[in-house]
Structures are given as C-alpha cells and as structure tokens.
Amino acid sequence: MQVEEEQLSMNKVPDIAGGNDRPQDKLTWIEGLIDSKHWPSLRILFTGNLLLPISILGGSVLASLFTVLIMFIYQQGRSTLQVVLLLSITLTLFSLILVLIRLRSQLLHPLSSLEQFVNQVCQGEPVASKGHEQTGVLSSMARDIDSLSEELTDIYEDMEVRVARQTARLAQKTTSLQVLYDVAAGINQSENLDELLLEYMGVFKRMVNARSATVHLVLQDDRVRQVGCIDLQGRLYNEQEMLPIKLCQCGIALSPGDILCSQDARVCSRRNNRTMYGANEVERVSVPMWYHGDVLGFYHLYVDKPGIYDGREDVLDILNTIGSHLGMAVAKQRSDSEARRLSIVEERTSLAHELHDSLAQTIASLRFQVRMLEETLQNDPISEKAVQEAQRIHNGLDEAHDELRELINSFRAPFDQRGLVPALSKLVERFNQETGIPAFFQPDCLKTDLDTSQEMQALRIVQEALANIRKHAKAHTIRVLLRCRSPGSYLILVEDDGVGFEGAVPQGNPGEHIGLSIMEERARRVGGELSIESEPGEGTRVELVIRNEKNEASLQR
C-alpha cells in the first residue's frame, strides 16, 4: 500500500514541471522524494515558514565554524576572516531570533490553541467552527479533530435521542403494565361496573391526550347504553347527568356541550348555537371491550388530527389489551349477576314445589271435603244458616286456593335476565292480555343499577299491586311508571282509575291487609320506601322508592 501511494505521488511530478505548480502539488512532489518517516516534521516546518530561517541559521553556524577553522589553520588574513566571522555570527543571531519568533508564532501558539481546542472537544463543550484557524501549522490536524468532534457530537446527539426515545418507550411500557395490573386488580376488587368503566375512561383519555371520551355498554338485547363521558374541561358525567341532544344531520355528541360534526362545522355551529368541530379537526379512536369474540362495550376517544393511528401501534396494542381486560370485567359482572339471579330463581322454585306438595294439597283436600259437606247439608233438612256458612267456607277455600296457585305461579315465573325494565314490561303486557284492562308501562331509563334481589322484590311488589287492582279496583286504565332520579335511586309508580278506598288501608277482606303488609315488608327488606294513596272514586297510587346505596355512594365519589 505504501509503495502504491509513493507511485501515485511520483505521478504528479509532470504536472508540477509543466508549470501548473500549486503548493499542495509541490508538497506532494516533495513528499515523494523524502522518506515517509521524516515527511510529517518537514511538512510542519514547510507550512509554518520555518524551513528557510532554520536553513539560514544552519548555514550561518556552518559558515562561522568554517571561518574559525580557516583562521585556526591559516594565520594570514585574519582581519578579513574576522569580518566574515562577525557577519556569520550576526546572521546566526538574526536567524536564531527569527526562528524563535517563528517557533513561537507558528508552533507554540498553535500547540496551545490546539491543546485548548482538544480539551473543549474532550469535555463536550461547543467549539467554534473557525476555531482551528488559530492553530497555524497544525490547522490540518485541527480540522481533522474538528471533523471528528462533529461526528462525535452527532453520535452523542443521536444517542441522546435514542436514549430519550427508549426511556420514553420504557416509561410508557411501565405505565401500561401498571395500568394492566390495576385493571386486573380492579376486576377482582371493584363491586360496581359503571364506576370501573368511568375510572378507566379517564385513564384512556390521559394516555392518548384526547379532547373528550365516552364509554358505552352493549346490552344483552343489542341495545347500546352510554355509561358516561368526559367533556373538554375534564368534567365527568354519568348516565343520569347526560341529556339526549337532537342534532339532525349535523353529527354526534362528544359530550353534553361539545359535538363532532360530520357536515360543515360553521353551518352546524350557527344552527345549534354552540361550538362544533369538523371531521378534519377531530378523529375518533374506538377501543372495543372484547370477550370470546363478542363486543360487550366500547370506548370512544376524540383526539386531534392526525390521531394516533400513524406510528403508534404500541399504544393501540395497549388500548386493545386493556379493552379486552375490561371486557372480561363486563362478562364477569354479568356472569355474577346471572348466577345470583339463578340462585334466587332456584330458591323460589324450590319454595313453590314445597307449597304445591304441602299447603296446596291440603287446601285441595279441604275444598273436596267442604263440597261433600254442602251436598250432605242440601240433602238433610237443616237450617238455612248452616248451608250459608258452608257456602262461605267453600268460597273462602276457593279464593285461598286461587291465591295459592297464583303465588306458586309467581314463584315459578322466570325473572327476565335482561333486568327489571324488560321484566316489568312483560308483566304489564301479560296483565293486559289476561284481564283485558288497558295497562301501560312508561320507563324513564333502559337499565337500572339495582342488584338482583332488589329488582326481584320490586317486581313482586308491582305484581302484588296489579293483583289487587284486578281483584278490587274495578279500574278502566292502569299505568306503571319507572323514573330514574338521582344516581342509584329509582321511583316505581302503579296507579289506576278504579273505585279507590278511604283510609290508610282498604276495609273488607282481611287478605288485603296481609297483601299490603307483605308489600311493605318486601320494600323494607331491600331498603325501599312504600307509600299508598287512595280516595273513594279517585283510584289508587302505589309508590315505591328504592335505592342502590353502594352504587349511589360510588357514583357520588
């Protein structure tokens, strides 16, 4: 390799001889004539203008020595030789001074500047781009060091960017793992599903820096229920605090006061007299809650364009993972609710079987015996009063038998697994078909947050109220209302336009007192309040207020 470089250097000699001599070409040509070991030193002397003063100094010293030697050998002509010696010494001193000046300006100062330059590079301090111009003969070395410094700076900056990116990625993964851990813990610890979903809606909003967010649940009849939302100011709204907004063709609601517009945002803003965002401003990110291939719910996160779909696959994967965990939570809550419902149904079915096998058989036997007694009394000449008493006993047993059969049927009647609202709707519809009395059910909400036992007792209270209306009210119209008041609190109203009664309880059959007492006991058992209002000729109102205290307290928190 060294031989090839020397040959390449020698090939440049004709260019110099031809008259196109440049300093670099001369240096290259001289480099070919001199041993490569000595060339760096001579190059520094040549570029620093030190070669001529040193050559003069060397020549002057040699001339002085030669003159002294001649004077020592030849004794004649000393005066001339002394003049030559004096000139040589003067020239030597001048050359020495010139060499020292050149050494100071071209070597010592550049070395000092180069040392300072190297120290700045080593310490990572910023270096001026023209700092190497003060290094004189060492400028080429300074340029090389400057180039190396720039490369190191680029490497450091790139490394810092990579480290920062990896640190942010690790921090994000750590946060994601913490969120996943919290979700797993929340599934096992949270007693209220809505509270869990609302909590992680805020977590999702912070993860993607969304403007607003909503959470929805897909009910078992494929209807969609909006659990809550977070508006642009970070305020949280639950289901009872949100009002439906009619937007026609303008778009969909981001929150109670903010709207994503699919048409011209300016036109829709003027039409609705509120700020609306165009489709080119806000992007919707959907996070489904999956479980075994079924979508049980979803989050909608509204983020600024261009959104998070470009280059943020890790965030999307984390969101989907958390969504699947929350889907497990929804499925678990529904499974637990269904298990409690089945347990209650099995218990009531068992009780119905016991009633059928014991009390129902006894009443049936008594009815048969009373019928035999009536036939005997009719054949024997006895008092009319005895016959009437026997007939009254017979009627009482028939009524008790019918009520017992009705009670057994109510115990066996399956509770609608979709919740209280569908169960009440089915109950009112069946009452309408069996009695022919117009009955209407008007729910204020699609779903209640009551537990299974509360829903069951509320259904039985309404069932008992309808049974009393059928037996005694002589009503023409019946209305059943369900009002969703504050979070976790509900009002159920059963009213008719029948004959009514006077006083706190109706006067007449003692069985009615027992029925009302059972209704009040059912209400107290689930923490509800039952009130009955009636006036003769004005109908009757049965009002039940029932609360889920755990859910109410959690939503208020």
XYZ file of C-alpha atoms in Angstrom:
557
model
C 0.000 0.000 0.000
C 2.853 2.396 0.841
C 4.547 1.675 -2.494
C 1.295 2.419 -4.338
C 0.958 5.751 -2.508
C 4.568 6.689 -3.416
C 3.914 5.790 -7.058
C 0.769 7.920 -7.088
C 2.746 10.789 -5.591
C 5.515 10.447 -8.202
C 2.920 10.515 -10.972
C 2.140 14.116 -10.057
C 5.694 15.383 -10.912
C 4.974 16.100 -14.609
C 2.109 18.428 -13.619
C 4.487 20.462 -11.486
C 7.136 20.541 -14.160
C 4.564 21.638 -16.648
C 4.008 24.919 -14.826
C 0.755 24.132 -13.008
C 2.600 24.079 -9.685
C 0.449 24.616 -6.636
C 1.639 24.433 -3.003
C -0.234 21.222 -2.479
C 1.257 19.771 -5.654
C 4.747 20.826 -4.564
C 4.242 19.248 -1.181
C 3.035 16.074 -2.834
C 6.061 16.038 -5.156
C 8.494 16.686 -2.317
C 6.772 14.014 -0.268
C 7.645 11.529 -2.979
C 11.340 12.409 -2.707
C 11.614 12.166 1.071
C 11.288 9.208 3.322
C 7.764 8.983 4.714
C 9.131 8.834 8.296
C 10.569 12.354 8.069
C 7.849 13.936 5.989
C 5.459 14.980 8.811
C 8.202 17.021 10.526
C 9.328 18.662 7.293
C 5.707 19.340 6.367
C 5.178 21.259 9.621
C 8.399 23.259 9.015
C 7.405 23.981 5.433
C 3.813 25.049 6.099
C 4.909 27.114 9.118
C 7.580 29.069 7.133
C 10.246 27.685 9.462
C 12.322 25.861 6.895
C 14.052 28.988 5.482
C 15.030 30.553 8.856
C 16.330 27.213 10.113
C 18.270 26.701 6.872
C 19.798 30.195 7.204
C 20.601 29.521 10.846
C 22.259 26.252 9.962
C 24.204 27.834 7.117
C 25.351 30.695 9.351
C 26.549 28.297 12.027
C 28.396 26.231 9.443
C 29.944 29.401 7.938
C 31.054 30.554 11.380
C 32.609 27.196 12.167
C 34.256 27.083 8.780
C 35.691 30.622 9.269
C 37.029 29.754 12.721
C 38.618 26.635 11.266
C 40.309 28.641 8.480
C 41.563 31.198 10.982
C 42.977 28.417 13.108
C 44.757 26.793 10.161
C 45.892 29.884 8.325
C 47.255 32.729 10.390
C 47.263 35.213 7.497
C 44.294 37.381 6.515
C 42.783 37.323 9.940
C 41.133 40.709 9.560
C 39.123 39.567 6.577
C 38.190 36.341 8.279
C 37.200 38.224 11.410
C 34.814 40.336 9.332
C 33.379 37.181 7.768
C 33.095 35.600 11.226
C 31.353 38.687 12.605
C 28.881 38.654 9.730
C 28.282 34.935 10.233
C 27.682 35.413 13.952
C 25.345 38.348 13.241
C 23.472 36.307 10.663
C 23.335 33.405 13.111
C 21.849 35.603 15.840
C 19.366 37.103 13.396
C 18.375 33.666 12.137
C 18.088 32.389 15.704
C 15.819 35.286 16.666
C 13.750 34.732 13.522
C 13.499 31.016 14.241
C 12.408 31.685 17.823
C 9.790 34.177 16.663
C 8.542 31.774 14.033
C 8.545 28.887 16.528
C 6.559 30.975 18.959
C 4.013 32.159 16.410
C 3.808 29.098 14.193
C 4.339 26.244 16.627
C 3.987 27.147 20.298
C 0.836 29.260 19.962
C -0.804 26.735 17.586
C 0.070 23.931 20.008
C -1.508 25.873 22.862
C -4.600 26.620 20.769
C -4.748 23.003 19.652
C -4.494 21.813 23.252
C -7.336 24.135 24.286
C -9.331 23.019 21.260
C -8.807 19.339 22.132
C -9.764 19.961 25.775
C -13.014 21.600 24.687
C -13.743 18.653 22.423
C -12.979 16.151 25.188
C -15.198 18.000 27.670
C -18.051 18.141 25.192
C -18.150 21.934 25.105
C -19.333 23.701 21.955
C -16.445 24.618 19.635
C -16.491 27.488 17.156
C -16.489 26.323 13.574
C -13.474 28.599 12.794
C -11.537 27.783 15.950
C -8.989 25.720 14.053
C -7.826 28.794 12.059
C -5.722 29.848 15.089
C -3.743 26.607 15.055
C -1.322 27.695 12.318
C 0.784 24.831 11.028
C -1.427 22.400 12.905
C -4.595 23.578 11.143
C -4.956 20.346 9.175
C -4.772 18.376 12.397
C -7.252 20.787 13.984
C -9.590 20.339 11.026
C -9.381 16.575 11.442
C -10.089 16.901 15.156
C -12.931 19.327 14.377
C -14.407 16.848 11.921
C -14.047 14.084 14.491
C -15.681 16.332 17.095
C -18.644 16.971 14.798
C -19.021 13.253 14.216
C -18.845 12.597 17.956
C -21.388 15.356 18.572
C -23.726 13.813 16.012
C -23.232 10.419 17.622
C -23.895 11.858 21.083
C -26.996 13.706 19.906
C -28.264 10.647 18.091
C -27.522 8.581 21.168
C -29.352 11.082 23.368
C -32.332 10.985 21.033
C -32.290 7.203 21.042
C -31.870 7.054 24.802
C -34.696 9.571 25.264
C -36.888 7.589 22.873
C -36.101 4.313 24.595
C -36.593 5.920 28.011
C -39.976 7.267 26.942
C -40.876 3.880 25.488
C -39.832 2.107 28.696
C -41.740 4.641 30.787
C -44.790 4.126 28.592
C -44.477 0.357 28.860
C -44.075 0.662 32.623
C -47.185 2.828 32.776
C -49.018 0.389 30.545
C -48.013 -2.554 32.729
C -49.163 -0.613 35.785
C -52.480 0.129 34.079
C -52.862 -3.537 33.139
C -52.103 -4.525 36.722
C -54.651 -2.011 38.009
C -57.238 -3.334 35.548
C -56.613 -6.916 36.668
C -56.861 -5.856 40.315
C -59.945 -3.736 39.637
C -61.731 -6.662 38.006
C -61.389 -8.660 41.211
C -61.986 -5.819 43.685
C -64.499 -3.442 42.099
C -68.098 -4.071 43.103
C -69.596 -1.568 40.667
C -69.031 -1.973 36.938
C -70.027 1.580 35.973
C -67.541 3.031 38.438
C -64.763 0.855 36.962
C -65.610 1.865 33.382
C -65.776 5.576 34.238
C -62.428 5.369 36.039
C -60.615 3.852 33.052
C -62.264 6.267 30.656
C -60.146 8.950 32.361
C -57.071 6.698 32.096
C -57.615 6.251 28.342
C -58.130 9.992 27.885
C -54.795 10.766 29.564
C -52.942 8.034 27.660
C -53.756 9.477 24.225
C -54.235 13.113 25.321
C -57.789 13.078 23.987
C -60.118 16.062 23.975
C -63.022 14.053 25.327
C -64.124 10.461 25.783
C -67.276 8.364 26.078
C -67.943 4.806 27.248
C -70.798 2.584 26.076
C -72.086 -0.854 27.015
C -73.806 -3.229 24.594
C -76.794 -4.693 26.417
C -77.898 -8.283 26.008
C -80.720 -7.226 23.680
C -78.116 -5.478 21.428
C -79.158 -2.015 22.551
C -76.316 0.398 23.379
C -76.247 2.207 26.706
C -73.963 5.210 27.243
C -72.484 4.917 30.726
C -70.811 8.340 30.855
C -68.472 10.833 29.229
C -65.712 13.367 29.923
C -66.028 16.809 28.321
C -63.290 19.183 27.124
C -62.887 20.674 30.603
C -62.329 17.229 32.127
C -65.739 17.115 33.833
C -67.174 13.644 34.321
C -70.837 12.946 33.527
C -72.605 9.721 34.384
C -75.677 8.360 32.635
C -78.232 10.225 34.758
C -76.484 13.584 34.254
C -76.482 13.434 30.446
C -79.394 14.641 28.375
C -80.096 13.464 24.832
C -79.150 16.035 22.170
C -81.019 16.098 18.863
C -78.552 17.063 16.148
C -80.391 16.037 12.970
C -77.729 15.536 10.291
C -75.074 17.646 11.994
C -73.170 14.879 13.751
C -72.767 13.041 17.013
C -72.269 14.319 20.519
C -68.790 14.358 22.025
C -70.240 15.327 25.392
C -73.255 17.290 26.645
C -71.754 20.539 25.320
C -69.295 19.524 22.590
C -70.075 17.957 19.257
C -68.184 16.238 16.465
C -69.681 17.469 13.207
C -69.756 15.361 10.052
C -71.048 18.239 7.903
C -69.844 21.849 7.541
C -68.887 22.807 11.101
C -69.654 26.506 10.575
C -73.198 25.845 9.354
C -73.861 23.432 12.208
C -72.400 25.855 14.744
C -74.820 28.577 13.617
C -77.737 26.160 13.549
C -77.151 24.753 17.050
C -75.672 27.938 18.572
C -72.691 26.059 20.046
C -69.111 25.228 19.088
C -68.817 22.238 16.774
C -65.739 20.521 15.386
C -65.267 19.371 11.841
C -64.216 15.877 10.805
C -60.823 17.265 9.727
C -60.132 18.542 13.264
C -61.034 15.608 15.482
C -60.549 11.889 14.988
C -62.421 9.178 16.861
C -60.462 6.251 18.282
C -62.581 3.251 19.269
C -61.412 0.809 21.947
C -63.640 -2.295 21.995
C -64.219 -4.398 25.101
C -63.985 -7.945 23.764
C -64.756 -11.251 25.407
C -64.745 -14.532 23.469
C -65.278 -12.703 20.184
C -68.240 -10.643 21.403
C -68.149 -6.858 21.762
C -69.591 -6.122 25.202
C -68.870 -2.394 25.062
C -66.513 0.219 23.675
C -64.765 3.494 24.429
C -64.708 6.437 22.036
C -61.681 8.744 22.385
C -61.732 12.001 20.408
C -58.192 13.149 19.585
C -56.747 15.910 17.435
C -55.771 15.035 13.865
C -53.699 13.188 12.682
C -54.621 10.992 15.635
C -52.672 8.007 16.951
C -53.027 5.540 14.076
C -49.736 6.564 12.405
C -46.660 5.102 14.097
C -48.379 4.412 17.426
C -49.075 0.708 17.077
C -47.747 0.131 20.599
C -50.367 2.484 22.060
C -53.113 0.821 20.044
C -51.974 -2.615 21.228
C -52.038 -1.437 24.843
C -55.501 0.082 24.421
C -56.803 -3.133 22.872
C -55.239 -5.212 25.659
C -56.826 -3.049 28.348
C -60.105 -3.180 26.426
C -60.010 -6.984 26.444
C -59.379 -6.973 30.213
C -62.333 -4.643 30.740
C -64.386 -6.937 28.511
C -63.557 -9.719 30.964
C -64.757 -7.441 33.782
C -68.071 -6.824 31.994
C -68.504 -10.545 31.327
C -67.644 -11.368 34.940
C -70.167 -8.856 36.276
C -72.884 -10.241 34.019
C -71.965 -13.798 34.949
C -72.101 -12.982 38.671
C -75.439 -11.220 38.250
C -76.818 -14.159 36.292
C -75.547 -16.582 38.956
C -77.294 -14.590 41.691
C -80.471 -14.463 39.632
C -80.408 -18.208 39.024
C -79.796 -18.820 42.716
C -82.861 -16.764 43.634
C -84.940 -18.449 40.931
C -83.897 -21.895 42.143
C -84.744 -20.950 45.712
C -88.158 -19.637 44.723
C -88.828 -22.674 42.536
C -87.965 -24.940 45.438
C -90.331 -22.960 47.667
C -93.065 -23.241 45.032
C -92.606 -27.001 44.952
C -92.884 -27.150 48.738
C -96.079 -25.086 48.675
C -97.523 -27.262 45.940
C -96.692 -30.506 47.703
C -97.903 -29.413 51.155
C -100.284 -26.472 51.515
C -101.815 -26.732 48.049
C -102.651 -30.387 48.557
C -104.168 -29.621 51.967
C -106.383 -26.846 50.587
C -107.438 -29.062 47.698
C -108.432 -31.750 50.185
C -110.392 -29.237 52.294
C -112.216 -27.999 49.200
C -113.253 -31.526 48.372
C -114.442 -32.145 51.944
C -116.422 -28.873 52.038
C -118.071 -29.770 48.737
C -119.084 -33.109 50.213
C -120.421 -31.266 53.292
C -122.524 -28.952 51.106
C -124.047 -31.900 49.309
C -124.858 -33.545 52.649
C -126.460 -30.367 54.030
C -128.558 -29.911 50.928
C -129.959 -33.434 51.284
C -130.720 -33.110 55.021
C -133.400 -30.743 56.372
C -131.288 -28.373 58.469
C -131.188 -24.638 58.943
C -130.515 -22.307 56.036
C -127.840 -20.592 58.097
C -125.681 -23.719 58.193
C -125.886 -24.004 54.420
C -124.796 -20.370 54.017
C -121.881 -20.862 56.393
C -120.767 -23.903 54.466
C -121.052 -21.949 51.213
C -118.951 -19.132 52.654
C -116.290 -21.597 53.788
C -116.327 -23.072 50.310
C -115.868 -19.640 48.715
C -113.032 -18.817 51.116
C -111.247 -22.037 50.310
C -111.673 -21.390 46.579
C -110.204 -17.916 46.993
C -107.327 -19.259 49.102
C -106.710 -21.957 46.515
C -106.632 -19.411 43.678
C -104.294 -17.118 45.609
C -102.004 -20.008 46.448
C -101.899 -21.090 42.811
C -101.157 -17.513 41.827
C -98.402 -17.348 44.422
C -96.889 -20.590 43.170
C -97.012 -19.296 39.599
C -95.324 -16.067 40.668
C -92.586 -18.063 42.376
C -92.100 -20.138 39.265
C -92.285 -17.189 36.888
C -88.775 -16.681 35.472
C -87.236 -13.267 36.059
C -86.139 -11.655 32.790
C -82.354 -11.925 32.623
C -82.142 -8.555 30.869
C -83.145 -6.750 34.059
C -86.036 -5.018 35.778
C -87.221 -2.889 32.847
C -87.913 -5.816 30.459
C -89.429 -7.822 33.346
C -91.880 -5.019 34.209
C -92.755 -4.582 30.548
C -93.506 -8.294 30.219
C -95.539 -8.277 33.459
C -97.721 -5.351 32.330
C -98.216 -6.910 28.907
C -99.305 -10.236 30.444
C -101.687 -8.412 32.816
C -103.236 -6.614 29.859
C -103.748 -9.875 27.983
C -105.205 -11.767 30.975
C -107.606 -9.080 32.237
C -108.362 -7.035 29.140
C -107.795 -3.843 31.172
C -105.649 -1.294 29.265
C -102.296 -1.163 31.058
C -99.328 0.992 30.033
C -95.681 0.809 31.068
C -93.590 4.000 30.791
C -89.882 3.574 31.696
C -87.636 6.597 32.100
C -84.399 4.636 31.557
C -83.397 1.461 29.792
C -81.455 -0.130 32.637
C -81.270 0.073 36.414
C -78.265 -0.326 38.685
C -80.164 -2.317 41.311
C -78.867 -5.701 42.365
C -80.781 -8.865 41.574
C -82.580 -9.151 44.933
C -83.760 -5.524 44.752
C -85.058 -5.987 41.213
C -86.837 -9.195 42.226
C -88.574 -7.591 45.223
C -89.571 -4.531 43.173
C -91.098 -6.808 40.530
C -93.069 -8.727 43.167
C -94.392 -5.500 44.706
C -95.660 -4.358 41.299
C -97.085 -7.836 40.724
C -98.994 -7.693 44.038
C -100.272 -4.188 43.250
C -101.603 -5.368 39.877
C -103.228 -8.378 41.549
C -105.047 -6.079 43.998
C -106.203 -3.880 41.105
C -107.591 -6.905 39.275
C -109.482 -8.156 42.342
C -110.827 -4.974 43.907
C -110.217 -1.752 41.936
C -112.675 -2.166 39.026
C -110.292 0.063 37.067
C -110.565 1.067 33.416
C -106.934 2.145 32.882
C -103.673 1.288 34.634
C -100.302 2.989 34.335
C -96.908 1.763 35.609
C -94.076 4.319 35.601
C -90.355 3.857 36.235
C -88.446 7.066 36.995
C -84.639 7.199 37.224
C -83.923 10.011 39.656
C -80.516 10.689 41.239
C -77.732 8.145 40.543
C -78.715 4.807 42.069
C -82.247 5.948 43.059
C -85.465 4.889 41.306
C -89.201 5.532 41.651
C -91.820 2.961 40.614
C -95.418 4.173 40.447
C -98.520 1.994 39.918
C -101.791 3.942 39.604
C -105.311 3.160 38.469
C -108.621 4.979 37.986
C -110.673 2.471 39.991
C -113.047 2.847 42.930
C -110.320 3.550 45.471
C -110.807 3.350 49.209
C -110.821 5.550 52.267
C -108.188 5.411 54.984
C -104.682 4.026 55.161
C -105.769 0.521 54.136
C -108.912 -0.788 52.411
C -111.712 -2.142 54.574
C -113.021 -5.570 53.749
C -111.285 -8.871 53.190
C -108.518 -9.494 55.762
C -106.399 -10.973 52.952
C -105.923 -7.497 51.556
C -104.280 -6.398 54.816
C -101.884 -9.327 54.541
C -101.073 -8.452 50.912
C -100.276 -4.834 51.774
C -98.195 -5.929 54.747
C -96.198 -8.258 52.517
C -95.585 -5.395 50.050
C -94.324 -3.139 52.847
C -92.124 -5.919 54.206
C -90.638 -6.505 50.753
C -89.844 -2.790 50.426
C -88.166 -2.627 53.845
C -86.162 -5.755 53.074
C -84.346 -4.030 50.185
C -84.109 -0.590 51.807
C -87.057 0.887 49.908
C -89.979 3.089 50.920
C -93.573 2.169 50.043
C -96.490 4.614 50.174
C -100.137 4.086 49.187
C -102.561 6.914 48.401
C -106.238 6.470 47.557
C -109.591 8.235 47.720
C -113.025 6.840 47.005
C -113.775 7.229 43.321
C -110.312 8.649 42.552
C -108.306 5.456 42.142
C -105.177 4.313 43.964
C -101.467 5.199 43.754
C -98.787 2.760 44.950
C -95.375 4.446 45.049
C -92.080 2.606 45.675
C -88.749 4.428 46.128
C -85.767 2.086 46.031
C -82.047 2.871 46.134
C -78.815 1.019 45.500
C -76.803 2.642 48.282
C -73.435 1.198 47.194
C -73.831 2.374 43.630
C -75.155 5.775 44.711
C -72.187 6.359 47.032
C -69.613 5.255 44.453
C -71.039 7.490 41.728
C -71.091 10.468 44.068
C -67.411 9.835 44.898
